[in-house]
mmCIF file of C-alpha atoms in Angstrom:
data_model
loop_
_atom_site.group_PDB
_atom_site.id
_atom_site.type_symbol
_atom_site.label_atom_id
_atom_site.label_comp_id
_atom_site.label_asym_id
_atom_site.label_seq_id
_atom_site.Cartn_x
_atom_site.Cartn_y
_atom_site.Cartn_z
ATOM 1 C CA GLY A 1 34.789 62.213 279.996
ATOM 2 C CA THR A 2 34.998 64.051 283.282
ATOM 3 C CA LYS A 3 31.739 65.012 284.955
ATOM 4 C CA LYS A 4 31.246 68.529 286.267
ATOM 5 C CA LYS A 5 30.985 68.551 290.054
ATOM 6 C CA ALA A 6 27.442 69.405 291.193
ATOM 7 C CA ALA A 7 26.970 72.523 293.261
ATOM 8 C CA CYS A 8 26.035 72.055 296.898
ATOM 9 C CA PRO A 9 22.209 72.354 297.205
ATOM 10 C CA GLY A 10 21.150 75.349 299.252
ATOM 11 C CA LEU A 11 24.638 76.869 299.394
ATOM 12 C CA GLY A 12 23.389 80.198 298.032
ATOM 13 C CA LEU A 13 20.665 80.368 300.677
ATOM 14 C CA PHE A 14 23.214 79.520 303.381
ATOM 15 C CA TYR A 15 25.402 82.395 302.137
ATOM 16 C CA THR A 16 22.337 84.683 302.341
ATOM 17 C CA ILE A 17 21.633 83.709 305.961
ATOM 18 C CA LEU A 18 25.312 84.181 306.826
ATOM 19 C CA SER A 19 25.279 87.597 305.149
ATOM 20 C CA ALA A 20 22.145 88.587 307.107
ATOM 21 C CA PHE A 21 23.783 87.480 310.361
ATOM 22 C CA LEU A 22 26.976 89.466 309.690
ATOM 23 C CA PHE A 23 25.017 92.624 308.814
ATOM 24 C CA SER A 24 22.893 92.231 311.958
ATOM 25 C CA VAL A 25 25.917 91.787 314.239
ATOM 26 C CA ALA A 26 27.540 94.861 312.649
ATOM 27 C CA SER A 27 24.350 96.807 313.464
ATOM 28 C CA LEU A 28 24.501 95.544 317.048
ATOM 29 C CA PHE A 29 28.101 96.767 317.430
ATOM 30 C CA LEU A 30 26.995 100.129 316.037
ATOM 31 C CA LYS A 31 24.413 100.357 318.833
ATOM 32 C CA LYS A 32 27.149 99.554 321.368
ATOM 33 C CA ILE A 33 29.419 102.415 320.252
ATOM 34 C CA GLU A 34 28.911 105.377 322.581
ATOM 35 C CA ASP A 35 30.831 108.487 321.486
ATOM 36 C CA VAL A 36 31.267 108.127 317.710
ATOM 37 C CA HIS A 37 28.961 109.895 315.248
ATOM 38 C CA SER A 38 27.238 107.788 312.578
ATOM 39 C CA VAL A 39 29.020 109.790 309.852
ATOM 40 C CA GLU A 40 32.407 108.850 311.293
ATOM 41 C CA VAL A 41 31.405 105.163 311.448
ATOM 42 C CA SER A 42 30.392 105.405 307.785
ATOM 43 C CA ALA A 43 33.782 106.928 306.940
ATOM 44 C CA PHE A 44 35.580 103.964 308.548
ATOM 45 C CA ARG A 45 33.337 101.571 306.615
ATOM 46 C CA CYS A 46 34.267 103.338 303.345
ATOM 47 C CA VAL A 47 37.988 103.069 304.155
ATOM 48 C CA PHE A 48 37.669 99.306 304.653
ATOM 49 C CA GLN A 49 35.810 98.908 301.369
ATOM 50 C CA MET A 50 38.397 100.938 299.465
ATOM 51 C CA ALA A 51 41.242 98.863 300.933
ATOM 52 C CA PHE A 52 39.674 95.583 299.847
ATOM 53 C CA VAL A 53 38.297 96.718 296.467
ATOM 54 C CA LEU A 54 41.494 98.416 295.252
ATOM 55 C CA PRO A 55 43.445 95.146 294.647
ATOM 56 C CA GLY A 56 40.480 93.802 292.649
ATOM 57 C CA LEU A 57 40.403 96.882 290.417
ATOM 58 C CA ILE A 58 44.120 96.486 289.731
ATOM 59 C CA TYR A 59 43.786 92.731 289.085
ATOM 60 C CA TYR A 60 40.858 93.061 286.654
ATOM 61 C CA LYS A 61 42.334 96.227 285.055
ATOM 62 C CA THR A 62 39.006 98.051 285.169
ATOM 63 C CA GLY A 63 40.484 101.501 285.734
ATOM 64 C CA PHE A 64 39.210 103.861 288.412
ATOM 65 C CA LEU A 65 36.719 106.036 286.502
ATOM 66 C CA GLY A 66 34.746 103.628 284.339
ATOM 67 C CA PRO A 67 33.347 104.170 280.814
ATOM 68 C CA LYS A 68 32.757 107.832 279.936
ATOM 69 C CA GLY A 69 29.060 107.418 279.262
ATOM 70 C CA LYS A 70 28.489 105.678 282.606
ATOM 71 C CA ARG A 71 30.414 107.943 284.973
ATOM 72 C CA ILE A 72 27.461 110.176 285.815
ATOM 73 C CA PHE A 73 25.427 107.092 286.764
ATOM 74 C CA LEU A 74 28.323 105.758 288.838
ATOM 75 C CA PHE A 75 28.622 109.111 290.603
ATOM 76 C CA PHE A 76 24.947 109.145 291.597
ATOM 77 C CA ARG A 77 25.176 105.471 292.555
ATOM 78 C CA GLY A 78 28.037 106.345 294.905
ATOM 79 C CA PHE A 79 26.354 109.463 296.273
ATOM 80 C CA LEU A 80 22.959 107.852 296.904
ATOM 81 C CA GLY A 81 24.469 104.614 298.228
ATOM 82 C CA SER A 82 26.718 106.388 300.721
ATOM 83 C CA THR A 83 23.857 108.701 301.763
ATOM 84 C CA ALA A 84 21.722 105.631 302.446
ATOM 85 C CA MET A 85 24.508 104.150 304.585
ATOM 86 C CA VAL A 86 24.995 107.303 306.712
ATOM 87 C CA LEU A 87 21.257 107.752 307.306
ATOM 88 C CA LEU A 88 20.804 104.087 308.175
ATOM 89 C CA TYR A 89 23.656 104.199 310.687
ATOM 90 C CA TYR A 90 22.072 107.287 312.251
ATOM 91 C CA ALA A 91 18.723 105.468 312.488
ATOM 92 C CA TYR A 92 20.416 102.505 314.177
ATOM 93 C CA GLN A 93 21.870 104.822 316.803
ATOM 94 C CA VAL A 94 18.692 106.695 317.771
ATOM 95 C CA MET A 95 15.920 104.079 317.472
ATOM 96 C CA PRO A 96 15.447 100.380 318.305
ATOM 97 C CA LEU A 97 17.570 98.053 316.164
ATOM 98 C CA ALA A 98 14.611 95.944 315.011
ATOM 99 C CA ASP A 99 12.555 99.012 314.038
ATOM 100 C CA ALA A 100 15.293 100.462 311.834
ATOM 101 C CA THR A 101 15.995 97.064 310.255
ATOM 102 C CA VAL A 102 12.333 96.487 309.409
ATOM 103 C CA ILE A 103 12.003 99.872 307.703
ATOM 104 C CA THR A 104 14.961 99.075 305.435
ATOM 105 C CA PHE A 105 13.032 96.062 304.126
ATOM 106 C CA THR A 106 10.602 98.347 302.347
ATOM 107 C CA SER A 107 13.380 98.948 299.797
ATOM 108 C CA PRO A 108 12.223 96.286 297.225
ATOM 109 C CA VAL A 109 8.717 97.755 297.249
ATOM 110 C CA PHE A 110 9.937 101.303 296.635
ATOM 111 C CA THR A 111 12.390 100.010 294.019
ATOM 112 C CA SER A 112 9.449 98.633 292.004
ATOM 113 C CA LEU A 113 7.653 101.982 292.283
ATOM 114 C CA LEU A 114 10.712 104.023 291.242
ATOM 115 C CA ALA A 115 11.527 101.598 288.407
ATOM 116 C CA TRP A 116 7.981 102.166 287.115
ATOM 117 C CA ILE A 117 8.494 105.952 287.266
ATOM 118 C CA PHE A 118 12.017 106.183 285.811
ATOM 119 C CA LEU A 119 12.520 102.992 283.790
ATOM 120 C CA LYS A 120 8.913 102.478 282.637
ATOM 121 C CA GLU A 121 8.852 98.979 284.127
ATOM 122 C CA LYS A 122 5.488 97.295 284.720
ATOM 123 C CA TYR A 123 3.706 98.230 287.953
ATOM 124 C CA SER A 124 0.646 96.097 288.713
ATOM 125 C CA LEU A 125 -2.145 96.215 291.275
ATOM 126 C CA TRP A 126 -0.199 93.605 293.270
ATOM 127 C CA ASP A 127 2.759 96.010 293.445
ATOM 128 C CA LEU A 128 0.413 98.753 294.678
ATOM 129 C CA LEU A 129 -0.949 96.397 297.349
ATOM 130 C CA PHE A 130 2.574 95.503 298.522
ATOM 131 C CA THR A 131 3.439 99.226 298.653
ATOM 132 C CA LEU A 132 0.405 99.907 300.869
ATOM 133 C CA PHE A 133 1.428 96.999 303.128
ATOM 134 C CA ALA A 134 4.935 98.466 303.456
ATOM 135 C CA ILE A 135 3.596 101.945 304.290
ATOM 136 C CA THR A 136 1.271 100.401 306.901
ATOM 137 C CA GLY A 137 4.251 98.620 308.471
ATOM 138 C CA VAL A 138 6.246 101.858 308.661
ATOM 139 C CA ILE A 139 3.293 103.671 310.292
ATOM 140 C CA LEU A 140 2.988 100.912 312.930
ATOM 141 C CA ILE A 141 6.703 101.314 313.719
ATOM 142 C CA ALA A 142 6.747 105.140 313.678
ATOM 143 C CA ARG A 143 3.510 105.311 315.711
ATOM 144 C CA PRO A 144 2.733 109.009 315.058
ATOM 145 C CA PRO A 145 0.995 110.642 318.062
ATOM 146 C CA PHE A 146 -1.973 111.892 315.998
ATOM 147 C CA LEU A 147 -2.882 108.219 315.395
ATOM 148 C CA PHE A 148 -1.542 106.488 318.529
ATOM 149 C CA GLY A 149 -1.937 109.201 321.167
ATOM 150 C CA SER A 150 0.652 111.327 322.973
ATOM 151 C CA HIS A 151 2.059 108.494 325.114
ATOM 152 C CA VAL A 152 4.004 106.290 322.697
ATOM 153 C CA THR A 153 5.477 103.121 324.227
ATOM 154 C CA GLY A 154 8.357 100.878 323.191
ATOM 155 C CA ILE A 155 10.758 103.541 321.944
ATOM 156 C CA GLU A 156 14.326 104.431 322.934
ATOM 157 C CA GLY A 157 14.773 107.863 324.497
ATOM 158 C CA SER A 158 12.469 110.660 323.366
ATOM 159 C CA TYR A 159 9.846 110.382 320.657
ATOM 160 C CA THR A 160 11.596 113.237 318.808
ATOM 161 C CA ASN A 161 14.694 111.054 318.318
ATOM 162 C CA HIS A 162 12.476 108.120 317.369
ATOM 163 C CA LEU A 163 10.790 110.254 314.712
ATOM 164 C CA LYS A 164 14.159 111.537 313.437
ATOM 165 C CA GLY A 165 15.401 107.961 313.201
ATOM 166 C CA THR A 166 12.267 106.888 311.334
ATOM 167 C CA ILE A 167 12.646 109.738 308.814
ATOM 168 C CA ALA A 168 16.342 108.883 308.397
ATOM 169 C CA ALA A 169 15.542 105.180 307.856
ATOM 170 C CA ILE A 170 12.830 105.970 305.277
ATOM 171 C CA THR A 171 15.122 108.406 303.430
ATOM 172 C CA SER A 172 17.876 105.780 303.539
ATOM 173 C CA THR A 173 15.484 103.230 302.048
ATOM 174 C CA LEU A 174 14.458 105.593 299.230
ATOM 175 C CA SER A 175 18.134 106.373 298.492
ATOM 176 C CA ALA A 176 18.905 102.642 298.365
ATOM 177 C CA ALA A 177 15.928 102.079 296.047
ATOM 178 C CA LEU A 178 17.185 104.822 293.706
ATOM 179 C CA THR A 179 20.607 103.158 293.801
ATOM 180 C CA PHE A 180 19.078 99.866 292.635
ATOM 181 C CA VAL A 181 17.287 101.687 289.802
ATOM 182 C CA ILE A 182 20.595 103.223 288.687
ATOM 183 C CA LEU A 183 22.309 99.822 288.822
ATOM 184 C CA ARG A 184 19.528 98.389 286.634
ATOM 185 C CA LYS A 185 20.032 101.253 284.185
ATOM 186 C CA VAL A 186 23.785 100.624 284.033
ATOM 187 C CA GLY A 187 23.339 96.833 283.808
ATOM 188 C CA LYS A 188 26.415 94.675 283.231
ATOM 189 C CA SER A 189 28.266 97.331 281.226
ATOM 190 C CA VAL A 190 30.247 98.307 284.339
ATOM 191 C CA HIS A 191 32.230 95.916 286.546
ATOM 192 C CA TYR A 192 30.602 95.498 289.961
ATOM 193 C CA LEU A 193 33.888 96.392 291.718
ATOM 194 C CA LEU A 194 33.801 99.822 290.058
ATOM 195 C CA SER A 195 30.325 100.361 291.467
ATOM 196 C CA ILE A 196 31.562 99.553 294.985
ATOM 197 C CA TRP A 197 34.649 101.732 294.409
ATOM 198 C CA TYR A 198 32.539 104.804 293.583
ATOM 199 C CA TYR A 199 30.358 104.039 296.590
ATOM 200 C CA ALA A 200 33.393 103.960 298.907
ATOM 201 C CA VAL A 201 35.305 106.948 297.457
ATOM 202 C CA ILE A 202 32.351 109.329 297.204
ATOM 203 C CA GLY A 203 31.102 108.158 300.580
ATOM 204 C CA LEU A 204 34.476 108.823 302.222
ATOM 205 C CA ILE A 205 34.774 112.306 300.676
ATOM 206 C CA GLY A 206 31.228 113.184 301.713
ATOM 207 C CA CYS A 207 31.733 111.847 305.248
ATOM 208 C CA VAL A 208 34.990 113.779 305.750
ATOM 209 C CA ILE A 209 33.347 117.030 304.580
ATOM 210 C CA ALA A 210 30.322 116.420 306.825
ATOM 211 C CA LEU A 211 32.536 115.664 309.834
ATOM 212 C CA PHE A 212 34.418 118.958 309.444
ATOM 213 C CA VAL A 213 31.154 120.887 309.017
ATOM 214 C CA LEU A 214 29.558 119.196 312.049
ATOM 215 C CA ASN A 215 32.848 119.322 314.005
ATOM 216 C CA GLU A 216 32.233 115.718 315.068
ATOM 217 C CA TRP A 217 35.575 114.134 314.161
ATOM 218 C CA ARG A 218 37.089 112.367 317.163
ATOM 219 C CA LEU A 219 38.855 109.105 317.843
ATOM 220 C CA PRO A 220 36.995 106.811 320.248
ATOM 221 C CA HIS A 221 38.053 107.362 323.859
ATOM 222 C CA CYS A 222 38.223 103.679 324.750
ATOM 223 C CA GLY A 223 39.733 100.658 323.041
ATOM 224 C CA LYS A 224 36.383 98.859 323.008
ATOM 225 C CA ASP A 225 34.845 101.392 320.607
ATOM 226 C CA ARG A 226 37.907 101.181 318.350
ATOM 227 C CA VAL A 227 37.530 97.399 318.177
ATOM 228 C CA PHE A 228 33.830 97.854 317.366
ATOM 229 C CA LEU A 229 34.720 100.221 314.507
ATOM 230 C CA ILE A 230 37.106 97.669 312.987
ATOM 231 C CA LEU A 231 34.571 94.862 313.416
ATOM 232 C CA ILE A 232 31.799 96.936 311.785
ATOM 233 C CA GLY A 233 34.021 97.444 308.739
ATOM 234 C CA LEU A 234 34.994 93.767 308.522
ATOM 235 C CA LEU A 235 31.484 92.423 309.153
ATOM 236 C CA GLY A 236 29.924 94.843 306.658
ATOM 237 C CA LEU A 237 32.434 93.810 304.022
ATOM 238 C CA GLY A 238 31.874 90.118 304.806
ATOM 239 C CA GLY A 239 28.119 90.574 304.552
ATOM 240 C CA GLN A 240 28.485 92.158 301.119
ATOM 241 C CA ILE A 241 30.813 89.395 299.905
ATOM 242 C CA PHE A 242 28.505 86.560 300.990
ATOM 243 C CA LEU A 243 25.441 88.318 299.571
ATOM 244 C CA THR A 244 27.238 88.761 296.239
ATOM 245 C CA LYS A 245 28.279 85.089 296.229
ATOM 246 C CA ALA A 246 24.696 84.069 297.042
ATOM 247 C CA LEU A 247 23.368 86.022 294.058
ATOM 248 C CA GLN A 248 25.991 84.409 291.817
ATOM 249 C CA ILE A 249 24.819 80.843 292.493
ATOM 250 C CA GLU A 250 21.147 81.301 293.445
ATOM 251 C CA LYS A 251 18.148 83.065 291.883
ATOM 252 C CA ALA A 252 17.396 86.562 293.140
ATOM 253 C CA GLY A 253 13.873 85.634 294.338
ATOM 254 C CA PRO A 254 14.842 83.018 296.946
ATOM 255 C CA VAL A 255 17.759 85.199 298.072
ATOM 256 C CA SER A 256 15.439 88.189 298.606
ATOM 257 C CA ILE A 257 13.027 86.054 300.619
ATOM 258 C CA MET A 258 15.775 84.466 302.725
ATOM 259 C CA LYS A 259 17.272 87.908 303.376
ATOM 260 C CA THR A 260 14.266 88.625 305.601
ATOM 261 C CA MET A 261 16.280 86.700 308.198
ATOM 262 C CA ASP A 262 17.831 90.146 308.840
ATOM 263 C CA VAL A 263 14.623 91.033 310.669
ATOM 264 C CA VAL A 264 14.679 87.820 312.747
ATOM 265 C CA PHE A 265 18.318 88.342 313.753
ATOM 266 C CA ALA A 266 17.624 92.002 314.608
ATOM 267 C CA PHE A 267 14.769 91.039 316.956
ATOM 268 C CA VAL A 268 16.832 88.288 318.615
ATOM 269 C CA LEU A 269 19.948 90.435 319.084
ATOM 270 C CA GLN A 270 17.884 93.349 320.393
ATOM 271 C CA VAL A 271 16.311 91.155 323.086
ATOM 272 C CA LEU A 272 19.490 89.262 324.041
ATOM 273 C CA PHE A 273 22.087 92.054 324.056
ATOM 274 C CA LEU A 274 20.168 95.344 324.263
ATOM 275 C CA ASN A 275 17.482 94.217 326.736
ATOM 276 C CA HIS A 276 14.785 95.883 324.653
ATOM 277 C CA LEU A 277 11.588 93.918 324.110
ATOM 278 C CA PRO A 278 9.738 94.855 320.904
ATOM 279 C CA THR A 279 6.123 95.973 321.193
ATOM 280 C CA TRP A 280 3.241 94.288 319.411
ATOM 281 C CA TRP A 281 3.056 97.356 317.157
ATOM 282 C CA THR A 282 6.626 96.694 316.025
ATOM 283 C CA VAL A 283 5.879 93.002 315.469
ATOM 284 C CA GLY A 284 2.794 93.890 313.433
ATOM 285 C CA GLY A 285 4.768 96.413 311.392
ATOM 286 C CA ALA A 286 7.498 93.835 310.810
ATOM 287 C CA LEU A 287 4.949 91.286 309.542
ATOM 288 C CA CYS A 288 3.467 93.855 307.130
ATOM 289 C CA VAL A 289 6.880 94.849 305.750
ATOM 290 C CA VAL A 290 8.184 91.271 305.479
ATOM 291 C CA ALA A 291 4.966 90.220 303.723
ATOM 292 C CA SER A 292 5.254 93.089 301.227
ATOM 293 C CA SER A 293 8.959 92.564 300.475
ATOM 294 C CA SER A 294 8.535 88.773 300.217
ATOM 295 C CA GLY A 295 5.502 89.188 297.960
ATOM 296 C CA THR A 296 7.437 91.555 295.714
ATOM 297 C CA ALA A 297 10.384 89.132 295.547
ATOM 298 C CA ILE A 298 8.144 86.138 294.756
ATOM 299 C CA ARG A 299 6.349 88.010 291.953
ATOM 300 C CA LYS A 300 9.649 89.125 290.395
ATOM 301 C CA TRP A 301 11.014 85.583 290.693
ATOM 302 C CA ARG A 302 7.976 83.982 289.063
ATOM 303 C CA HIS A 303 8.053 86.582 286.293
ATOM 304 C CA SER A 304 11.734 85.871 285.557
ATOM 305 C CA VAL A 305 11.117 82.098 285.547
ATOM 306 C CA LYS A 306 8.197 82.542 283.154
ATOM 307 C CA LYS A 307 10.310 84.659 280.784
ATOM 308 C CA ALA A 308 13.115 82.073 280.898
ATOM 309 C CA LYS A 309 10.679 79.294 279.922
ATOM 310 C CA GLN A 310 9.322 81.406 277.043
ATOM 311 C CA ARG A 311 12.866 81.866 275.730
ATOM 312 C CA GLU A 312 13.417 78.109 275.839
ATOM 313 C CA ILE A 313 10.272 77.528 273.816
#
């Protein structure tokens, strides 16, 4: 008989690293854009996602609304996911790239906490410890004056913008964590393309409304910014595709750990292309956050492996 061809070892982890690199480069281009609001960048990103997801919806015949009982969950998934994207893009624009990237890595820790609150999932002392590590990392990055004094070093522009960016990044992280909780609640009863479709459609509608309210809609003045907008859309989509492929052929634990390469790429790109050296406070905060997110991923991975072995027995 014919033998099934073995999968390439480490291919899923390679896809994860590639995804992290694409997301990091997209963030770098976002920093390079000068006269385009973060909401408008998010709107362009949503348009790209809609254009690429639409053929898949037609091919798989999923429809555009989803099952009746799941539409409310899909709506909140789209609303919270797009809110997280807009706030994250704003944080990228007003604070150092590495700082904003590190804060987003507290998402797995807050996901565990919110899953305990809303889904009654187990929350152990280890999870509490990882949460405290993540909060410590965020404090080291935010560097509030009442703890670090009035002269805060290593920030871009004024401390007010740095604080606004930190709040936006934290709110983005909490919105993303709530999105993951909703996706767990929905499970596999809804096609993943429908989830992305809601994310793109609701995000685009929300961005257009916000742009009219803020009166911030404008086409970039130079061709360079227009190229950056297109590249952000393509790179963001590519990052999502490779991350999805990685999760299809590799366990979630190793993928979550390898995804911390986002932080490494952010530090490297910030130094090479933005000429901004991170402070030791930022490095310390990054180590705390990476340790907490990696610890959370390893515990979840070991728990899933243990449950799989129990089923086999």
